[in-house]
């Protein structure tokens, strides 16, 4: 059983079911033979709709207009049968008059042999043509099933009998009084279920673990008590609409034995059902259930029933001598129709035999593999990749020393990005391991995840072929590397936001969203602040670099050569000899846009021809010191002009 997020089993007792026979689109081919909606309710006895035909006789090849009319109804199924064998296959085919409200079905491999609705919208009349086949029987009877709403419907409403000419009139067999199906008796519970025998006489599943159903309104409780040949089942939970549990062979939806307690008009209906594939549950006969009872009090729904441990010959009911995963869910119901559960079903951690040794266990609304998947993706794309980007973008000037053959910033950046790719790859595999395949019901999240995985692999491959620094292709590489990395980060964040809302993780809202927004805002804000800081420093670099050039240009060639060869501590004397008044401040010269050095001159003002260069003010000195402290530079850097 695999439900969205890793929901599973039975719970799709949760897929939104609509109002018409569980088939709002009219695709009711499964009901062709019996013409019975799979609603689990008893059909009504006195039909309000009628069938009429345009003529009472026909010949092979004739086309006869058939109308179904009455008070507003939502769904219908219309067929023609051999009047002498109403349990046989449909006869002939139909032609539509209005394809907006009706559609053709293929029943018993006969194309167009039945007509049904196209939507649950209300309608009062349906008109079609019936085409008589070449091998038609002598007498044809039209039958219709009509659904007014989910719990109110009529099965096989009889229509007129039409006959071929020159045949004996149809004689209706002597009427027999058909007995209406009787429902098993249902009684009322008088008190809450008791958990004192859990682990001794009862096999119990409780959430929270060891909660008391007699005292705690929020306690979700499911118990199985075995006697000689049967099991007594007790289920308790919130009265939002329905409670349901299911036995499953695996963690994927399909081939599951499910039981539903549905609240309708202050009455609880206890209904066995089964799940096929990812479709909604199909309600089955209540015949296998005995001693059914229910109670509704204080916002809590309780229901109980007994069933035999083995039910040979009863389809879709599992043998309870075996072990199964057990799922427990609740959700809303409307007019007897169950809707998708509002949270992930409670799932046992492993398979259990409820008729074996009594145990007292709990379950989880989420599974460990999916939690690990989310945690690894979060660490990869909100931590390691973000730090790696900051290192590459802002730490090149200060971590340029070699470390194991490459610049320190590059080694750290590469290590963080390899860690990101490794975490992403591991996390990417976990949902596939858990589900055993692709999840078609998780929205856009898995598709975005695949794109992120592809971009992460491409980033690694492109980095392996990184051109040398002065290679003409280096600029193209830089832009490609930046573009793919930025795209991967944006898509990864989008995928995480979508993934948080999947029921599999069972994260509390809305704080999960607020926390994620906070992380994203922190990283974006940090990058913006550092970008602004870098820009302001680069502007200072341009001013000071221009000053350096003008100072050197003010010297003669001989003086410039002498100045460059003078040790740093003696350059102040050189400036004094060249009429530069010295005071107690430093003249800071920027030798490049990334390296800051100090020349130990004490010029307060340097006169260069007709232009005066002002020294750094105290505020600039403090900002430069902050810059050097932030990037871990303690003390002046060496001057490349100094030998």
XYZ file of C-alpha atoms in Angstrom:
643
model
C 0.000 0.000 0.000
C 1.472 3.284 -0.913
C -0.379 6.344 -0.256
C 0.741 9.838 -0.989
C 3.657 10.523 1.044
C 3.785 7.018 2.013
C 0.312 6.612 2.922
C -0.891 3.326 2.369
C -3.145 0.722 2.396
C -6.557 1.026 3.190
C -6.707 4.553 3.253
C -7.877 5.750 0.464
C -10.733 5.433 2.011
C -9.638 8.772 1.550
C -9.606 9.585 -1.955
C -12.266 12.090 -2.569
C -15.250 10.142 -3.623
C -18.010 11.834 -5.422
C -21.682 11.586 -5.254
C -22.530 9.115 -7.945
C -21.926 5.439 -7.304
C -18.355 6.215 -6.478
C -18.096 6.968 -10.208
C -18.945 10.641 -10.830
C -17.758 10.281 -14.430
C -20.135 7.422 -15.164
C -17.429 4.835 -15.900
C -19.446 2.075 -14.248
C -18.426 -0.856 -16.428
C -17.837 -2.963 -13.295
C -21.547 -2.724 -12.528
C -22.751 -3.775 -15.987
C -23.965 -7.249 -15.066
C -25.644 -6.648 -11.713
C -26.431 -2.954 -12.341
C -25.844 -2.377 -8.604
C -23.902 0.714 -7.437
C -21.042 -0.089 -5.089
C -22.357 2.187 -2.335
C -22.967 -0.319 0.417
C -26.503 0.933 1.063
C -29.814 -0.857 0.526
C -31.559 0.105 -2.744
C -34.961 1.793 -2.596
C -38.068 -0.230 -3.452
C -40.464 2.224 -5.154
C -38.885 3.882 -8.204
C -39.695 7.493 -9.036
C -38.285 7.384 -12.579
C -39.821 5.646 -15.580
C -38.630 4.326 -18.954
C -40.600 5.001 -22.138
C -40.082 3.906 -25.762
C -41.203 5.322 -29.099
C -42.718 2.029 -30.329
C -43.652 -1.372 -28.944
C -42.511 -3.540 -31.874
C -39.201 -3.781 -33.668
C -37.371 -5.571 -36.420
C -33.642 -6.319 -36.610
C -31.887 -3.115 -37.646
C -34.596 -0.794 -36.288
C -33.724 2.240 -34.192
C -36.041 2.959 -31.258
C -36.008 6.078 -29.091
C -35.781 5.324 -25.364
C -36.302 7.939 -22.638
C -35.527 7.807 -18.916
C -37.298 10.561 -16.978
C -38.324 11.521 -13.452
C -37.371 13.797 -10.533
C -33.794 15.138 -10.603
C -31.194 12.371 -10.431
C -27.401 12.350 -10.670
C -26.431 9.002 -12.120
C -27.944 6.226 -14.194
C -27.204 3.022 -16.075
C -29.512 1.951 -18.926
C -29.455 -1.446 -20.663
C -31.644 -3.660 -22.861
C -31.974 -7.329 -21.855
C -33.698 -10.427 -23.157
C -37.078 -10.312 -21.416
C -36.922 -14.077 -20.913
C -33.402 -13.929 -19.397
C -32.921 -10.697 -17.469
C -29.730 -11.976 -15.841
C -28.123 -12.458 -19.247
C -25.901 -10.044 -21.181
C -27.169 -6.758 -22.646
C -28.742 -6.896 -26.100
C -28.052 -4.532 -28.994
C -26.375 -1.145 -28.817
C -27.282 2.488 -28.221
C -26.746 5.743 -30.097
C -26.453 8.976 -28.126
C -28.660 11.994 -28.670
C -26.843 14.320 -26.229
C -23.236 13.358 -25.546
C -22.936 16.112 -22.917
C -25.061 14.210 -20.405
C -24.741 10.578 -21.524
C -22.021 8.226 -22.737
C -21.730 4.725 -24.163
C -20.216 1.809 -22.243
C -18.877 -1.521 -23.408
C -20.515 -4.268 -21.349
C -19.887 -7.982 -21.850
C -17.539 -7.043 -24.735
C -20.454 -5.497 -26.642
C -19.546 -1.959 -27.672
C -22.183 0.655 -26.841
C -24.425 -1.883 -25.093
C -25.130 0.411 -22.115
C -25.554 4.123 -21.423
C -24.480 6.045 -18.303
C -24.035 9.608 -17.049
C -21.002 11.777 -17.774
C -21.077 13.872 -14.587
C -22.885 14.072 -11.238
C -24.905 17.099 -12.354
C -28.632 16.768 -11.840
C -30.791 15.743 -14.791
C -34.488 14.975 -15.264
C -34.530 13.227 -18.636
C -32.185 11.192 -20.807
C -32.959 10.267 -24.413
C -31.063 7.751 -26.570
C -31.661 5.436 -29.525
C -31.561 1.661 -29.144
C -30.306 -0.239 -32.199
C -31.858 -3.691 -32.644
C -29.249 -6.338 -33.570
C -29.720 -8.813 -36.400
C -29.942 -11.722 -33.975
C -32.229 -10.091 -31.424
C -34.465 -12.266 -29.221
C -38.223 -12.043 -29.629
C -38.797 -9.824 -26.597
C -36.621 -7.012 -25.189
C -36.983 -5.406 -21.778
C -35.263 -2.149 -20.818
C -33.771 -1.819 -17.330
C -32.328 1.212 -15.565
C -30.495 1.902 -12.331
C -30.935 5.471 -11.089
C -28.962 7.277 -8.366
C -30.589 10.278 -6.713
C -27.758 10.661 -4.199
C -25.151 8.419 -2.685
C -27.404 6.535 -0.298
C -30.641 6.745 -2.336
C -30.793 4.712 -5.525
C -32.992 2.214 -7.387
C -31.680 -0.918 -9.075
C -33.045 -2.424 -12.309
C -36.099 -0.222 -12.683
C -38.268 -2.204 -15.152
C -39.183 -0.585 -18.441
C -41.579 -1.588 -21.235
C -41.182 -4.836 -23.170
C -40.934 -4.498 -26.940
C -41.400 -7.495 -29.251
C -40.751 -8.527 -32.806
C -43.855 -8.799 -35.007
C -45.622 -12.111 -35.530
C -44.359 -13.676 -32.311
C -46.381 -14.950 -29.407
C -47.084 -12.271 -26.820
C -44.686 -12.225 -23.920
C -46.122 -13.904 -20.873
C -44.864 -12.583 -17.592
C -43.916 -15.444 -15.284
C -46.024 -15.803 -12.198
C -44.881 -13.136 -9.859
C -42.977 -14.159 -6.833
C -42.592 -11.882 -3.898
C -38.969 -10.894 -3.814
C -37.687 -10.502 -0.329
C -35.836 -7.290 0.359
C -32.323 -7.838 1.599
C -32.140 -7.723 5.361
C -29.323 -6.019 7.203
C -27.614 -7.569 10.183
C -28.879 -6.100 13.460
C -26.923 -3.202 14.932
C -26.966 -2.310 18.625
C -25.724 0.649 20.659
C -22.679 0.639 22.895
C -23.262 1.978 26.380
C -19.734 2.886 27.476
C -16.207 3.541 26.256
C -13.864 0.734 25.328
C -11.501 -0.508 28.009
C -7.757 -0.889 27.474
C -6.950 -2.770 30.687
C -6.621 -6.094 28.860
C -4.287 -4.758 26.149
C -1.295 -7.059 25.879
C -3.024 -9.751 27.975
C -6.258 -10.692 26.246
C -6.448 -8.003 23.568
C -4.174 -7.116 20.685
C -4.214 -3.291 20.841
C -2.995 -0.448 18.662
C -3.062 2.927 20.411
C -2.017 6.437 19.465
C -0.516 8.059 21.411
C 1.060 4.890 22.730
C -0.602 3.599 25.925
C -3.319 6.268 25.860
C -6.519 5.512 27.785
C -9.680 5.458 25.599
C -11.858 5.849 28.703
C -10.214 9.089 29.823
C -8.509 10.700 26.826
C -10.732 12.087 24.068
C -7.802 12.270 21.620
C -6.927 8.578 22.042
C -7.159 6.556 18.813
C -7.803 2.925 19.704
C -8.088 -0.356 17.765
C -8.274 -3.758 19.465
C -8.739 -7.401 18.475
C -9.986 -10.007 20.955
C -9.911 -13.630 19.848
C -12.228 -16.400 20.927
C -12.532 -19.908 19.484
C -13.298 -19.131 15.835
C -13.864 -15.391 15.616
C -12.343 -12.019 16.456
C -14.074 -9.117 18.177
C -12.924 -5.776 16.751
C -13.219 -2.464 18.617
C -12.329 0.860 16.976
C -12.416 4.346 18.443
C -11.441 7.811 17.204
C -12.621 11.337 16.372
C -16.155 11.635 14.994
C -15.254 13.860 12.032
C -17.001 11.561 9.570
C -15.496 8.094 9.452
C -12.969 5.740 11.001
C -11.274 3.008 9.035
C -8.652 0.333 9.382
C -7.211 -2.135 6.914
C -5.036 -5.231 6.663
C -2.344 -5.089 3.994
C 0.301 -7.488 2.733
C 2.707 -4.610 2.103
C 3.100 -0.855 2.297
C 1.535 -0.230 -1.081
C -2.073 0.411 -1.859
C -3.993 -2.429 -3.450
C -5.423 -5.830 -2.531
C -6.318 -4.686 0.983
C -9.037 -5.832 3.383
C -10.584 -2.679 4.866
C -13.383 -1.837 7.306
C -15.113 1.530 7.614
C -17.376 3.056 10.250
C -19.200 5.957 8.573
C -21.155 8.619 10.433
C -24.346 9.548 8.574
C -27.329 11.435 10.000
C -26.194 10.708 13.576
C -26.080 7.008 12.727
C -22.966 4.903 12.222
C -22.812 2.416 9.346
C -20.255 -0.375 9.675
C -19.087 -1.504 6.262
C -16.441 -3.955 5.000
C -14.679 -2.892 1.817
C -11.684 -3.708 -0.332
C -9.116 -1.721 -2.260
C -7.978 -2.450 -5.791
C -5.003 -0.525 -7.133
C -5.200 3.160 -6.322
C -8.948 3.427 -6.777
C -11.327 4.367 -3.983
C -12.604 1.593 -1.686
C -15.348 -0.696 -2.937
C -18.024 -1.391 -0.335
C -18.822 -5.084 0.170
C -21.637 -7.061 1.736
C -22.003 -6.871 5.505
C -22.937 -10.540 5.726
C -19.567 -11.643 7.218
C -19.990 -9.207 10.136
C -21.846 -10.011 13.349
C -22.584 -8.306 16.668
C -22.255 -4.844 15.144
C -22.580 -1.927 17.573
C -21.689 1.743 17.736
C -21.673 4.777 19.997
C -21.374 8.517 19.388
C -20.582 10.741 22.375
C -18.348 13.705 23.296
C -17.012 14.033 19.761
C -15.833 10.416 19.760
C -17.003 7.667 17.404
C -16.900 4.041 18.558
C -17.827 0.961 16.566
C -17.366 -2.760 17.056
C -18.134 -5.975 15.210
C -17.238 -9.634 15.136
C -15.998 -11.636 12.157
C -14.741 -15.180 11.736
C -10.998 -15.690 11.648
C -11.299 -17.522 8.355
C -13.995 -16.840 5.765
C -13.552 -19.427 3.013
C -15.550 -18.564 -0.063
C -15.965 -14.895 0.920
C -14.094 -12.739 -1.546
C -11.782 -9.920 -0.390
C -11.749 -10.978 3.303
C -8.308 -11.990 4.571
C -7.453 -14.982 6.736
C -6.639 -13.493 10.143
C -4.280 -16.323 11.033
C -1.649 -14.533 8.928
C 0.369 -11.383 9.643
C -0.368 -8.029 8.035
C 0.520 -4.369 8.190
C -2.340 -2.528 9.877
C -3.489 0.968 8.904
C -5.786 3.215 10.881
C -7.266 6.405 9.424
C -10.002 8.956 9.943
C -11.518 11.683 7.810
C -14.611 13.593 6.818
C -17.753 12.071 5.346
C -20.666 13.702 3.597
C -24.007 12.037 2.960
C -22.431 8.636 3.509
C -19.487 9.369 1.214
C -15.989 9.305 2.658
C -13.471 11.963 1.700
C -9.717 12.018 1.678
C -8.148 11.790 5.117
C -6.825 15.043 6.524
C -3.608 13.451 7.787
C -1.427 10.457 7.090
C -2.889 7.146 8.314
C -1.385 5.547 11.389
C 0.739 2.606 10.222
C 2.230 -0.224 12.269
C 5.995 -0.516 12.103
C 5.874 -4.148 10.964
C 3.483 -6.995 10.179
C 1.453 -8.428 13.057
C -0.844 -11.394 13.582
C -3.847 -9.999 15.465
C -5.041 -13.489 16.433
C -1.665 -14.523 17.806
C -0.027 -13.475 21.056
C -1.746 -10.316 22.414
C 0.425 -7.222 22.103
C 0.158 -3.546 22.958
C 1.723 -1.519 20.168
C 1.699 1.902 18.551
C 2.264 3.178 15.072
C 3.491 6.170 13.154
C 1.911 8.711 10.868
C 5.207 8.877 8.985
C 8.014 6.448 8.226
C 11.705 6.769 9.036
C 12.955 6.490 5.444
C 10.965 9.512 4.311
C 12.021 11.502 7.364
C 15.674 10.728 6.609
C 15.054 11.729 2.981
C 13.766 15.127 4.063
C 16.533 15.663 6.620
C 19.342 14.848 4.166
C 17.889 17.107 1.490
C 17.564 19.925 4.013
C 21.180 19.578 5.183
C 22.415 19.390 1.594
C 20.521 22.340 0.106
C 20.137 24.657 3.079
C 23.529 24.128 4.709
C 26.433 22.620 2.785
C 25.591 24.082 -0.616
C 24.935 27.558 0.829
C 28.236 27.623 2.705
C 30.023 26.321 -0.380
C 28.618 29.139 -2.505
C 29.650 31.780 0.058
C 33.179 30.368 0.187
C 33.575 30.519 -3.603
C 31.995 33.936 -3.942
C 33.564 35.892 -1.084
C 36.554 33.996 0.366
C 38.878 33.800 -2.640
C 40.932 36.878 -1.592
C 41.540 35.699 1.964
C 41.887 31.923 1.598
C 44.218 31.965 -1.383
C 47.081 30.055 0.217
C 47.702 26.575 -1.110
C 46.169 23.599 0.674
C 47.026 20.141 -0.685
C 48.000 21.610 -4.034
C 45.076 24.014 -4.570
C 43.875 27.246 -3.024
C 42.298 26.719 0.388
C 38.983 28.306 -0.649
C 38.733 25.922 -3.612
C 39.449 22.840 -1.513
C 36.772 23.808 1.028
C 34.301 24.678 -1.738
C 34.922 21.375 -3.507
C 34.551 19.366 -0.293
C 31.212 21.035 0.533
C 29.839 20.543 -2.972
C 30.858 16.873 -3.051
C 29.123 16.473 0.309
C 26.008 18.115 -1.135
C 25.984 15.768 -4.120
C 26.515 12.692 -1.935
C 23.707 13.653 0.459
C 21.404 14.423 -2.470
C 22.101 11.076 -4.109
C 21.430 9.120 -0.909
C 18.263 11.093 -0.170
C 17.124 10.693 -3.782
C 17.210 6.890 -3.496
C 15.290 6.585 -0.215
C 11.731 7.218 -1.530
C 12.294 4.696 -4.328
C 13.550 2.138 -1.813
C 10.517 2.748 0.381
C 7.884 2.663 -2.362
C 9.564 0.262 -4.724
C 8.887 2.621 -7.616
C 7.577 6.012 -8.662
C 4.910 7.852 -6.674
C 2.375 9.280 -9.106
C 0.405 11.017 -6.361
C 3.033 13.309 -4.841
C 2.406 16.267 -7.161
C 5.352 18.200 -8.593
C 7.726 17.351 -5.747
C 9.298 14.199 -7.273
C 9.682 15.861 -10.671
C 11.523 18.838 -9.185
C 13.641 16.422 -7.156
C 14.708 14.614 -10.318
C 15.690 17.920 -11.938
C 17.798 18.811 -8.890
C 19.512 15.415 -8.998
C 20.302 15.834 -12.708
C 21.719 19.337 -12.173
C 23.848 18.101 -9.256
C 25.364 15.394 -11.459
C 25.974 17.868 -14.299
C 27.711 20.226 -11.873
C 30.111 17.483 -10.831
C 30.836 16.531 -14.428
C 31.420 20.126 -15.502
C 33.717 20.746 -12.518
C 35.797 17.727 -13.538
C 36.525 19.465 -16.870
C 37.170 22.931 -15.413
C 39.486 24.814 -17.813
C 42.683 26.506 -16.544
C 42.413 30.071 -15.266
C 43.560 31.818 -18.454
C 41.925 29.420 -20.896
C 39.543 31.191 -23.353
C 36.798 28.756 -22.317
C 37.092 29.658 -18.647
C 34.553 32.481 -18.813
C 31.992 30.211 -20.462
C 32.620 27.587 -17.788
C 32.185 30.140 -15.009
C 28.809 31.293 -16.333
C 27.587 27.758 -16.992
C 28.712 26.569 -13.565
C 27.041 29.531 -11.869
C 23.804 29.183 -13.865
C 23.336 25.471 -13.191
C 24.212 25.871 -9.527
C 21.808 28.759 -9.036
C 19.018 26.920 -10.871
C 19.586 23.817 -8.746
C 19.385 25.832 -5.518
C 16.147 27.572 -6.533
C 14.478 24.345 -7.681
C 15.656 22.506 -4.562
C 14.068 25.131 -2.319
C 10.818 24.905 -4.299
C 10.875 21.102 -4.009
C 11.390 21.330 -0.242
C 8.430 23.677 0.171
C 6.235 21.262 -1.813
C 7.595 18.223 0.023
C 6.805 19.659 3.446
C 3.092 19.588 2.628
C 3.041 15.911 1.670
C 1.344 13.747 4.311
C 4.284 11.344 4.443
C 6.414 13.624 6.633
C 3.531 14.549 8.935
C 5.121 17.928 9.741
C 3.242 20.391 11.962
C 1.864 23.425 10.199
C 2.097 26.305 9.749
C 5.408 26.453 11.636
C 7.113 24.182 9.131
C 6.528 26.851 6.474
C 7.616 29.706 8.731
C 10.826 27.886 9.665
C 11.648 27.201 6.029
C 10.977 30.819 5.069
C 13.298 31.887 7.893
C 16.160 29.714 6.616
C 15.746 30.971 3.063
C 15.558 34.602 4.210
C 18.720 34.160 6.313
C 20.749 32.802 3.402
C 19.465 35.330 0.893
C 19.997 38.181 3.354
C 23.553 37.049 4.095
C 24.462 36.984 0.413
C 22.928 40.421 -0.178
C 24.853 41.944 2.752
C 28.134 40.430 1.573
C 27.515 41.576 -2.003
C 26.916 45.153 -0.824
C 29.982 45.009 1.406
C 32.128 43.703 -1.446
C 30.864 46.423 -3.765
C 31.718 49.179 -1.282
C 35.205 47.777 -0.764
C 35.775 47.597 -4.506
C 34.869 51.294 -4.799
C 37.492 52.150 -2.180
C 39.971 49.996 -4.057
C 39.446 52.033 -7.215
C 40.069 55.337 -5.375
C 43.168 54.135 -3.533
C 44.566 52.375 -6.584
C 44.303 55.611 -8.526
C 46.130 57.415 -5.703
C 48.924 54.825 -5.779
C 49.370 55.289 -9.488
C 49.506 59.075 -9.179
C 52.033 58.895 -6.332
C 54.306 56.677 -8.394
C 53.790 58.852 -11.469
C 54.828 61.941 -9.484
C 58.268 60.392 -9.042
C 60.866 60.452 -11.699
C 61.792 57.088 -13.148
C 64.904 57.030 -11.009
C 62.947 57.963 -7.855
C 60.278 55.322 -8.550
C 62.899 52.624 -8.981
C 64.627 53.739 -5.798
C 61.271 53.866 -3.895
C 60.337 50.329 -4.911
C 63.684 48.998 -3.737
C 63.589 50.754 -0.363
C 62.608 48.531 2.592
C 59.167 49.414 3.939
C 60.386 50.759 7.258
C 62.706 53.261 5.471
C 60.182 54.656 2.958
C 58.999 57.371 5.333
C 62.489 58.867 5.271
C 62.398 58.827 1.482
C 59.115 60.756 1.494
C 60.534 63.292 3.974
C 63.519 63.879 1.741
C 61.090 64.561 -1.117
C 59.258 67.295 0.854
C 56.313 65.139 2.022
C 55.161 66.415 5.450
C 54.664 63.419 7.720
C 52.348 63.092 10.697
C 50.956 60.186 12.720
C 48.532 58.496 10.307
C 49.035 55.710 7.775
C 48.714 56.088 4.042
C 47.003 52.873 2.843
C 47.601 51.907 -0.734
C 45.486 49.283 -2.522
C 47.685 47.250 -4.846
C 44.777 45.248 -6.336
C 41.043 44.884 -5.931
C 41.555 41.954 -3.560
C 44.827 42.658 -1.600
C 45.332 45.447 0.945
C 48.746 46.532 2.179
C 50.113 49.323 4.307
C 53.112 51.492 3.624
C 54.582 52.757 6.841
C 54.475 56.391 5.779
C 53.037 58.991 8.087
C 51.811 61.519 5.509
C 48.798 63.521 6.590
C 48.718 65.257 3.193
C 50.576 64.327 0.025
C 50.891 67.128 -2.498
C 51.075 65.830 -6.064
C 51.457 68.695 -8.516
C 48.133 70.594 -8.344
C 46.107 67.766 -6.692
C 45.855 66.943 -3.011
C 45.220 63.333 -1.945
C 43.562 63.141 1.447
C 44.505 60.242 3.706
C 41.997 57.682 4.955
C 39.695 59.050 7.592
C 39.302 57.276 10.897
C 35.958 55.746 9.815
C 37.550 54.161 6.752
C 40.341 52.795 8.870
C 37.840 51.136 11.194
C 35.865 49.619 8.304
C 39.017 48.237 6.758
C 39.922 46.707 10.102
C 36.464 45.148 10.357
C 36.855 43.763 6.869
C 40.199 42.233 7.751
C 38.829 40.839 11.048
C 35.726 39.347 9.363
C 37.831 37.405 6.902
C 40.378 36.365 9.481
C 43.218 38.718 8.491
C 45.124 39.813 11.529
C 47.919 42.240 10.790
C 49.036 43.932 7.554
C 49.754 41.870 4.473
C 53.165 41.923 2.843
C 53.835 44.484 0.146
C 54.744 43.016 -3.234
C 56.859 46.120 -3.971
C 59.044 45.360 -0.997
C 62.010 43.108 -1.576
